[in-house]
Short mmCIF file of C-alpha atoms in Angstrom, two decimals:
data_model
loop_
_atom_site.label_atom_id
_atom_site.label_comp_id
_atom_site.label_asym_id
_atom_site.label_seq_id
_atom_site.Cartn_x
_atom_site.Cartn_y
_atom_site.Cartn_z
CA UNK A 155 0.00 0.00 0.00
CA UNK A 156 1.03 3.58 -0.54
CA UNK A 157 0.08 6.55 1.57
CA UNK A 158 0.40 10.09 0.35
CA UNK A 159 0.99 12.79 2.91
CA UNK A 160 1.84 16.47 2.55
CA UNK A 161 5.27 17.84 3.56
CA UNK A 162 5.84 18.68 7.23
CA UNK A 163 4.54 21.96 8.59
CA UNK A 164 7.38 24.22 9.77
CA UNK A 165 6.51 26.42 12.74
CA UNK A 166 9.58 28.59 12.73
CA UNK A 167 8.11 31.38 14.87
CA UNK A 168 8.44 29.30 18.02
CA UNK A 169 11.32 27.11 16.93
CA UNK A 170 9.43 23.85 16.57
CA UNK A 171 8.10 21.92 13.65
CA UNK A 172 6.10 18.88 12.68
CA UNK A 173 7.41 15.58 11.32
CA UNK A 174 5.19 13.41 9.08
CA UNK A 175 4.49 9.72 9.51
CA UNK A 176 6.52 7.41 7.26
CA UNK A 177 4.97 5.28 4.55
CA UNK A 178 3.73 2.07 6.22
CA UNK A 179 5.38 -1.14 5.01
CA UNK A 180 3.25 -4.00 3.65
CA UNK A 181 1.95 -6.65 5.98
CA UNK A 182 4.57 -9.35 6.25
CA UNK A 183 2.40 -12.44 6.41
CA UNK A 184 -0.95 -13.76 5.29
CA UNK A 185 -3.65 -15.73 7.06
CA UNK A 186 -6.52 -18.00 6.04
CA UNK A 187 -9.19 -16.20 4.08
CA UNK A 188 -12.55 -15.13 5.43
CA UNK A 189 -15.81 -15.83 3.66
CA UNK A 190 -16.22 -12.26 2.45
CA UNK A 191 -12.87 -11.76 0.68
CA UNK A 192 -9.14 -12.39 0.88
CA UNK A 193 -7.75 -11.88 4.38
CA UNK A 194 -4.42 -10.67 3.01
CA UNK A 195 -6.05 -7.49 1.71
CA UNK A 196 -7.65 -6.93 5.09
CA UNK A 197 -4.43 -7.54 6.96
CA UNK A 198 -2.56 -5.03 4.84
CA UNK A 199 -5.28 -2.50 5.54
CA UNK A 200 -5.33 -3.18 9.26
CA UNK A 201 -1.54 -3.06 9.47
CA UNK A 202 -1.35 0.30 7.71
CA UNK A 203 -4.09 1.75 9.89
CA UNK A 204 -2.51 0.48 13.11
CA UNK A 205 0.86 1.87 12.09
CA UNK A 206 -0.80 5.25 11.89
CA UNK A 207 -2.32 4.73 15.33
CA UNK A 208 0.48 2.87 17.06
CA UNK A 209 -0.76 -0.68 17.70
CA UNK A 210 1.69 -2.87 19.58
CA UNK A 211 2.70 -6.48 19.03
CA UNK A 212 2.06 -8.70 15.98
CA UNK A 213 -0.14 -10.95 18.13
CA UNK A 214 -2.22 -7.97 19.25
CA UNK A 215 -2.32 -6.77 15.66
CA UNK A 216 -3.53 -10.14 14.40
CA UNK A 217 -6.25 -10.40 17.05
CA UNK A 218 -7.39 -6.81 16.57
CA UNK A 219 -7.42 -7.17 12.80
CA UNK A 220 -9.71 -10.20 12.95
CA UNK A 221 -12.00 -8.45 15.43
CA UNK A 222 -12.13 -5.38 13.25
CA UNK A 223 -12.96 -7.48 10.20
CA UNK A 224 -16.03 -8.77 11.99
CA UNK A 225 -16.80 -5.23 13.11
CA UNK A 226 -16.92 -3.95 9.52
CA UNK A 227 -18.55 -6.90 7.77
CA UNK A 228 -22.04 -6.06 9.09
CA UNK A 229 -24.47 -3.67 7.42
CA UNK A 230 -22.12 -2.95 4.52
CA UNK A 231 -24.84 -1.82 2.15
CA UNK A 232 -25.99 1.09 4.32
CA UNK A 233 -22.44 2.18 5.09
CA UNK A 234 -21.57 2.41 1.41
CA UNK A 235 -23.95 5.32 1.04
CA UNK A 236 -21.90 7.39 3.52
CA UNK A 237 -19.98 10.15 1.77
CA UNK A 238 -18.93 11.85 5.01
CA UNK A 239 -17.09 11.15 8.22
CA UNK A 240 -16.79 12.80 11.61
CA UNK A 241 -13.87 13.62 13.91
CA UNK A 242 -14.76 14.45 17.51
CA UNK A 243 -12.58 16.24 19.99
CA UNK A 244 -13.00 14.68 23.45
CA UNK A 245 -12.36 17.13 26.32
CA UNK A 246 -14.98 19.86 26.30
CA UNK A 247 -17.02 18.18 23.55
CA UNK A 248 -17.69 14.55 24.53
CA UNK A 249 -16.48 14.56 28.13
CA UNK A 250 -15.71 16.97 30.93
CA UNK A 251 -13.37 15.06 33.16
CA UNK A 252 -14.99 11.63 33.36
CA UNK A 253 -18.53 12.86 32.78
CA UNK A 254 -20.30 12.84 29.39
CA UNK A 255 -21.57 16.26 28.32
CA UNK A 256 -23.83 17.66 25.61
CA UNK A 257 -25.87 14.44 25.48
CA UNK A 258 -22.85 12.84 23.81
CA UNK A 259 -23.81 9.18 24.47
CA UNK A 260 -27.09 9.59 22.58
CA UNK A 261 -25.36 11.53 19.80
CA UNK A 262 -22.80 8.77 19.25
CA UNK A 263 -25.41 6.03 19.35
CA UNK A 264 -27.11 7.67 16.38
CA UNK A 265 -23.98 6.89 14.36
CA UNK A 266 -23.99 3.19 15.29
CA UNK A 267 -26.32 0.31 14.50
CA UNK A 268 -25.96 -1.19 17.96
CA UNK A 269 -23.67 -1.37 20.99
CA UNK A 270 -21.39 -3.90 19.30
CA UNK A 271 -19.95 -0.99 17.36
CA UNK A 272 -21.29 -1.55 13.87
CA UNK A 273 -21.23 1.90 12.35
CA UNK A 274 -23.73 3.73 10.22
CA UNK A 275 -21.33 6.65 9.85
CA UNK A 276 -17.52 6.36 10.15
CA UNK A 277 -16.15 8.46 12.99
CA UNK A 278 -13.11 8.74 15.20
CA UNK A 279 -11.89 10.77 18.14
CA UNK A 280 -9.16 13.29 17.33
CA UNK A 281 -7.73 14.62 20.58
CA UNK A 282 -4.53 16.25 21.77
CA UNK A 283 -5.00 14.53 25.10
CA UNK A 284 -3.19 11.38 26.07
CA UNK A 285 -1.08 9.61 28.65
CA UNK A 286 -2.98 6.34 28.19
CA UNK A 287 -2.57 3.71 25.43
CA UNK A 288 -5.22 3.93 22.73
CA UNK A 289 -6.50 0.45 23.58
CA UNK A 290 -7.14 1.40 27.19
CA UNK A 291 -8.64 4.78 26.28
CA UNK A 292 -11.07 3.04 23.93
CA UNK A 293 -12.23 0.74 26.74
CA UNK A 294 -12.68 3.65 29.14
CA UNK A 295 -14.69 5.67 26.63
CA UNK A 296 -16.84 2.66 25.75
CA UNK A 297 -17.78 2.31 29.41
CA UNK A 298 -18.42 6.03 29.91
CA UNK A 299 -20.45 6.51 26.73
CA UNK A 300 -22.27 3.19 26.36
CA UNK A 301 -21.00 2.87 22.79
CA UNK A 302 -18.41 0.38 21.60
CA UNK A 303 -15.24 2.29 20.73
CA UNK A 304 -12.31 0.57 19.02
CA UNK A 305 -8.66 1.53 19.53
CA UNK A 306 -8.51 2.41 15.83
CA UNK A 307 -11.07 5.15 16.51
CA UNK A 308 -8.89 6.88 19.09
CA UNK A 309 -6.19 9.20 17.71
CA UNK A 310 -4.33 10.96 20.51
CA UNK A 311 -1.65 13.62 20.44
CA UNK A 312 1.12 11.10 21.05
CA UNK A 313 -0.20 8.59 18.48
CA UNK A 314 2.15 10.22 15.96
CA UNK A 315 5.17 9.22 18.09
CA UNK A 316 4.81 5.81 16.47
CA UNK A 317 6.25 7.39 13.33
CA UNK A 318 9.58 7.81 15.13
CA UNK A 319 10.00 4.14 16.00
CA UNK A 320 12.48 3.39 13.22
CA UNK A 321 14.64 6.25 14.44
CA UNK A 322 14.65 5.54 18.19
CA UNK A 323 13.43 1.96 18.62
CA UNK A 324 16.53 0.72 20.46
CA UNK A 325 17.84 4.05 21.78
CA UNK A 326 17.69 5.12 25.41
CA UNK A 327 14.82 7.64 25.61
CA UNK A 328 12.98 9.47 28.40
CA UNK A 329 9.21 10.03 28.44
CA UNK A 330 7.20 12.24 30.78
CA UNK A 331 3.62 13.33 31.37
CA UNK A 332 0.51 12.39 33.33
CA UNK A 333 -0.78 8.84 33.09
CA UNK A 334 1.63 6.17 31.91
CA UNK A 335 4.05 7.71 29.40
CA UNK A 336 6.52 4.85 29.67
CA UNK A 337 3.81 2.28 28.95
CA UNK A 338 2.52 4.32 26.00
CA UNK A 339 5.94 4.44 24.38
CA UNK A 340 6.65 0.78 25.16
CA UNK A 341 3.41 -0.29 23.48
CA UNK A 342 4.43 1.67 20.38
CA UNK A 343 7.52 -0.54 20.22
CA UNK A 344 10.24 1.59 21.85
CA UNK A 345 12.45 -0.90 23.62
CA UNK A 346 14.66 1.29 25.80
CA UNK A 347 12.31 3.84 27.36
CA UNK A 348 12.19 5.11 30.94
CA UNK A 349 9.78 7.58 32.52
CA UNK A 350 11.28 10.81 33.77
CA UNK A 351 9.89 9.90 37.19
CA UNK A 352 12.00 6.77 37.30
CA UNK A 353 14.99 8.43 35.62
CA UNK A 354 15.13 11.17 38.26
CA UNK A 355 14.93 8.60 41.07
CA UNK A 356 18.37 7.25 40.09
CA UNK A 357 20.10 10.55 40.93
CA UNK A 358 20.37 11.80 44.51
CA UNK A 359 19.45 15.45 45.01
CA UNK A 360 18.57 16.04 41.36
CA UNK A 361 15.36 17.64 42.62
CA UNK A 362 16.44 20.02 45.41
CA UNK A 363 12.92 20.44 46.81
CA UNK A 364 11.89 16.77 46.67
CA UNK A 365 11.90 16.53 50.47
CA UNK A 366 9.07 19.08 50.66
CA UNK A 367 6.77 17.18 48.32
CA UNK A 368 4.12 15.00 49.89
CA UNK A 369 2.99 13.28 46.71
CA UNK A 370 4.23 10.33 44.75
CA UNK A 371 4.21 10.39 40.94
CA UNK A 372 6.34 7.37 40.12
CA UNK A 373 4.68 4.79 37.90
CA UNK A 374 4.30 1.09 38.57
CA UNK A 375 6.94 0.04 36.08
CA UNK A 376 7.70 -3.46 37.35
CA UNK A 377 6.67 -4.88 33.97
CA UNK A 378 8.75 -2.40 31.97
CA UNK A 379 12.37 -2.55 30.81
CA UNK A 380 13.97 -0.34 33.45
CA UNK A 381 12.55 -1.96 36.56
CA UNK A 382 15.79 -3.86 37.15
CA UNK A 383 18.26 -1.24 35.90
CA UNK A 384 21.12 -0.28 38.20
CA UNK A 385 22.30 3.26 38.87
CA UNK A 386 25.35 2.53 36.74
CA UNK A 387 23.20 1.50 33.78
CA UNK A 388 21.18 4.71 33.88
CA UNK A 389 23.86 7.22 34.84
CA UNK A 390 26.25 6.03 32.13
CA UNK A 391 23.68 5.69 29.33
CA UNK A 392 23.20 8.73 27.13
CA UNK A 393 19.60 9.88 26.59
CA UNK A 394 19.06 10.03 22.83
CA UNK A 395 15.66 11.79 22.89
CA UNK A 396 13.02 13.15 25.27
CA UNK A 397 9.26 12.81 24.71
CA UNK A 398 6.56 14.91 26.37
CA UNK A 399 3.72 12.43 26.05
CA UNK A 400 1.09 14.42 27.99
CA UNK A 401 0.79 17.23 30.54
CA UNK A 402 3.59 16.75 33.10
CA UNK A 403 2.61 16.38 36.74
CA UNK A 404 5.65 17.90 38.47
CA UNK A 405 6.55 20.92 36.33
CA UNK A 406 9.42 22.14 38.51
CA UNK A 407 11.16 18.77 38.68
CA UNK A 408 10.57 18.04 34.99
CA UNK A 409 11.89 21.43 33.82
CA UNK A 410 15.01 20.96 35.97
CA UNK A 411 15.77 17.43 34.79
CA UNK A 412 14.95 18.15 31.14
CA UNK A 413 17.30 21.15 31.23
CA UNK A 414 19.98 18.83 32.66
CA UNK A 415 19.43 16.28 29.88
CA UNK A 416 19.09 18.73 27.02
CA UNK A 417 22.12 20.81 27.99
CA UNK A 418 24.52 17.88 28.42
CA UNK A 419 23.86 15.97 25.19
CA UNK A 420 21.80 13.48 27.13
CA UNK A 421 24.47 12.47 29.65
CA UNK A 422 24.16 14.21 33.02
CA UNK A 423 27.40 15.94 33.87
CA UNK A 424 28.57 15.83 30.26
CA UNK A 425 29.80 18.73 28.19
CA UNK A 426 27.27 21.06 26.61
CA UNK A 427 26.87 20.20 22.94
CA UNK A 428 23.98 19.93 20.50
CA UNK A 429 20.87 19.01 22.47
CA UNK A 430 19.09 15.66 22.04
CA UNK A 431 15.80 15.79 20.09
CA UNK A 432 12.77 16.91 22.09
CA UNK A 433 9.23 15.98 21.03
CA UNK A 434 5.88 17.29 22.27
CA UNK A 435 2.67 15.35 21.67
CA UNK A 436 0.68 18.59 21.32
CA UNK A 437 0.85 22.30 22.05
CA UNK A 438 -2.49 23.25 23.64
CA UNK A 439 -2.10 26.32 25.81
CA UNK A 440 -5.42 25.63 27.54
CA UNK A 441 -8.09 22.94 27.55
CA UNK A 442 -11.40 22.27 29.24
CA UNK A 443 -11.23 19.76 32.09
CA UNK A 444 -13.60 19.12 35.00
CA UNK A 445 -12.91 22.51 36.59
CA UNK A 446 -15.29 25.27 35.38
CA UNK A 447 -12.58 27.42 33.79
CA UNK A 448 -9.84 26.31 31.39
CA UNK A 449 -6.69 24.59 32.64
CA UNK A 450 -3.12 25.10 31.41
CA UNK A 451 -2.11 22.43 28.92
CA UNK A 452 0.99 20.87 27.48
CA UNK A 453 1.67 24.01 25.42
CA UNK A 454 1.97 26.04 28.61
CA UNK A 455 4.58 23.58 29.85
CA UNK A 456 6.49 23.99 26.57
CA UNK A 457 6.51 27.76 27.01
CA UNK A 458 7.78 27.41 30.58
CA UNK A 459 10.53 24.96 29.62
CA UNK A 460 11.53 27.04 26.61
CA UNK A 461 11.67 30.26 28.64
CA UNK A 462 13.87 28.76 31.35
CA UNK A 463 16.14 26.90 28.94
CA UNK A 464 16.71 29.97 26.76
CA UNK A 465 17.55 32.08 29.80
CA UNK A 466 20.32 29.76 31.00
CA UNK A 467 21.76 28.68 27.63
CA UNK A 468 23.16 30.51 24.64
CA UNK A 469 21.50 28.26 22.10
CA UNK A 470 17.68 28.36 21.96
CA UNK A 471 15.64 25.25 22.71
CA UNK A 472 14.78 23.11 19.70
CA UNK A 473 11.68 20.94 19.72
CA UNK A 474 9.23 19.20 17.43
CA UNK A 475 5.49 19.50 18.08
CA UNK A 476 2.73 17.13 16.98
CA UNK A 477 -1.04 17.37 17.45
CA UNK A 478 -3.76 19.76 16.37
CA UNK A 479 -3.93 22.40 14.83
CA UNK A 480 -1.23 21.19 12.46
CA UNK A 481 -2.90 20.34 9.13
CA UNK A 482 -0.97 17.07 8.95
CA UNK A 483 -3.02 15.72 11.85
CA UNK A 484 -6.18 16.31 9.84
CA UNK A 485 -4.70 14.70 6.72
CA UNK A 486 -3.74 11.74 8.89
CA UNK A 487 -7.30 11.49 10.25
CA UNK A 488 -8.67 11.73 6.73
CA UNK A 489 -6.44 8.86 5.62
CA UNK A 490 -7.62 6.69 8.50
CA UNK A 491 -11.29 7.44 7.88
CA UNK A 492 -10.88 6.95 4.13
CA UNK A 493 -9.39 3.49 4.54
CA UNK A 494 -12.05 2.52 7.06
CA UNK A 495 -14.75 3.67 4.63
CA UNK A 496 -13.17 1.89 1.66
CA UNK A 497 -12.82 -1.29 3.67
CA UNK A 498 -16.40 -1.18 4.95
CA UNK A 499 -17.77 -0.59 1.44
CA UNK A 500 -15.59 -2.77 -0.72
CA UNK A 501 -13.82 -5.17 1.62
CA UNK A 502 -10.53 -3.93 0.25
CA UNK A 503 -8.08 -1.08 0.51
CA UNK A 504 -7.94 1.84 -1.89
CA UNK A 505 -5.75 1.03 -4.84
CA UNK A 506 -2.80 3.43 -5.28
CA UNK A 507 -4.06 4.55 -8.68
CA UNK A 508 -7.42 5.45 -7.12
CA UNK A 509 -6.11 7.48 -4.19
CA UNK A 510 -7.11 10.80 -5.70
CA UNK A 511 -10.38 9.61 -7.17
CA UNK A 512 -13.45 11.37 -5.83
CA UNK A 513 -15.24 8.01 -5.78
CA UNK A 514 -12.90 6.94 -2.98
CA UNK A 515 -12.96 10.20 -1.04
CA UNK A 516 -15.26 11.83 1.45
CA UNK A 517 -17.21 14.78 0.17
CA UNK A 518 -17.18 16.21 3.69
CA UNK A 519 -15.30 15.53 6.89
CA UNK A 520 -16.69 17.21 10.00
CA UNK A 521 -14.44 18.39 12.82
CA UNK A 522 -16.44 18.94 16.01
CA UNK A 523 -14.42 20.81 18.62
CA UNK A 524 -14.61 23.34 21.44
CA UNK A 525 -11.31 25.17 20.95
CA UNK A 526 -11.12 27.69 18.08
CA UNK A 527 -7.31 27.94 18.31
CA UNK A 528 -6.89 24.17 18.00
CA UNK A 529 -9.86 22.37 16.46
CA UNK A 530 -11.26 25.09 14.22
CA UNK A 531 -7.92 26.57 13.20
CA UNK A 532 -6.67 23.11 12.23
CA UNK A 533 -9.74 22.33 10.14
CA UNK A 534 -9.53 25.72 8.41
CA UNK A 535 -5.87 25.22 7.60
CA UNK A 536 -6.46 21.67 6.39
CA UNK A 537 -9.07 22.94 3.93
CA UNK A 538 -11.31 20.74 1.79
CA UNK A 539 -13.05 18.44 2.65
CA UNK A 540 -13.01 19.62 6.28
CA UNK A 541 -16.09 21.38 7.70
CA UNK A 542 -15.73 22.83 11.20
CA UNK A 543 -18.37 22.83 13.95
CA UNK A 544 -17.72 24.70 17.19
CA UNK A 545 -19.52 23.76 20.41
CA UNK A 546 -20.11 25.96 23.45
CA UNK A 547 -19.46 23.20 25.99
CA UNK A 548 -15.73 23.73 26.50
CA UNK A 549 -13.13 26.41 25.88
CA UNK A 550 -15.47 28.41 23.62
CA UNK A 551 -18.64 29.81 25.26
CA UNK A 552 -19.33 33.01 23.36
CA UNK A 553 -22.61 33.88 21.67
CA UNK A 554 -21.05 34.92 18.37
CA UNK A 555 -18.57 32.98 16.24
CA UNK A 556 -14.86 33.25 17.00
CA UNK A 557 -13.53 36.39 15.26
CA UNK A 558 -10.09 35.07 14.24
CA UNK A 559 -10.89 31.43 13.49
CA UNK A 560 -14.62 31.30 12.72
CA UNK A 561 -16.22 27.89 12.47
CA UNK A 562 -18.54 26.96 9.63
CA UNK A 563 -21.26 26.37 12.23
CA UNK A 564 -21.58 27.15 15.94
CA UNK A 565 -23.86 25.01 18.14
CA UNK A 566 -24.49 24.57 21.85
CA UNK A 567 -23.71 20.85 22.19
CA UNK A 568 -22.29 17.87 20.33
CA UNK A 569 -25.82 16.45 20.09
CA UNK A 570 -26.85 19.55 18.14
CA UNK A 571 -23.76 19.13 15.96
CA UNK A 572 -24.75 15.58 15.06
CA UNK A 573 -28.34 16.73 14.40
CA UNK A 574 -27.02 19.37 12.01
CA UNK A 575 -24.74 16.91 10.20
CA UNK A 576 -27.39 14.25 9.68
CA UNK A 577 -29.96 16.79 8.51
CA UNK A 578 -27.46 18.44 6.17
CA UNK A 579 -26.31 15.15 4.69
CA UNK A 580 -29.86 13.81 4.20
CA UNK A 581 -30.74 17.00 2.31
CA UNK A 582 -27.69 16.87 0.05
#
C-alpha cells in the first residue's frame, strides 16, 4: 500500500516543527481467508491503519485485525452510502473530566447500528489529550459513553510518536507526562524507554525540593524494561531523545531534569553540545477539564521549559510538536477514515491509482471541537473536505462565532452538531 501525505509543517516562529508519519510497510504475512474476501487485503489494511495509530505487538495486531474485520462486515450496504465522516474532539465536547456532556452518548449512538460498534457513519476521536494507550482509552470511553469504541477510533496527540520508532526503537529515551508515558511508548515498540519519574529517582538530590513534596508520581513500572536497571546502567547511558507524552505532573522537577538532559547531550554531567531531540505530543495552551474554567495544557509547559532553557543557555531550545492544529493531523485522520470507509464498502483497501479519485474520497469531513485555536484553526488550515463545527461546551462559550478562526457552524452541544450533520447530509 502507498500513503500520500503532505510535507511537514514548519513552525519557525516558536522554533518547533512537525514531522510526518513514514509510509507504512506491507503486511509481512498472510492468514486464512474469510468468507467475504481475501484476508491478506484486510491484513494489509489493518496493518497500515494500526501503524498510523500505534498498535503494539504482531499478536495484538492479528487479534485486533480479525475483530475489526467482523466489526466492519455487518451492514455494509448502508455504510456504502456514507460520503462523510466525523472527527470528535473529546475534552470539552464529549467529556468533561470523566462525565459525558452535551448528550454525547445519545449523539454517538445515532452513528452506530448497535452497541457492538457496527457503524452507520464512520467516525473517530481526534484529541490532543493522552497519557494512556489507545487500547485502554477506547475501553474507558466505551464504558463512559455506552458505545463500543475501538482503539482504531482513538487518535491521541502522542499517536504520531509511532512514526519515530524506526529512528529511536533501540535508543535510550525518556518520556514524561501524566498517566503512563513509559507504557505508551513501550506499546508503540520503543524498547529502551524510561519515565522521567524513574529516571530522576536514580540521581540523589537532582530535585532540590523533593523533600518538601508529599505526593508520589512514580509509575508502577515493574513490567517495563527499566525496573531492574542499576544506577550505573542509567547514569552512564546517554539519553538520545526526550518525549513529552502528555501534561507533566511535576513541572518544577521536569523542567530541571529536562534542562539537565538537554544541555549535556543526554548524559548528566557531560559537556554542553547539541541538544538531544525533544518531542511534544501537542501544544495546547489551555483545555477544558472538570474545573469550570480552562486549565493550562501541554503548550503552557512547553513555554515554561523554553523560557527557562533559553535564559540559561546561549542556544535556543529546539523541539518538534505534533497534534492539532497542524494540518498534517487532519490529513492523517482523513487517511484513517478513508481506509475505514473503503474497507467497509468494498472489503478492500484503496488502490494506489485510485487514491485521488473522488469516488474513494469523502465529500465532507466534519471536525467537532470546542477550541477555536486548536480544532477550528486546524480544520480551516487543512481545507477541503473539512467542515468545522464549534460547540459551546468547553473552551469556547461566546454567543457569536470566533472572530479570528470562525467555524462553519456554531452550536451549543455535540448532540446539536450531530443533528445538524445528519440533517445536512440527508438533504444533500
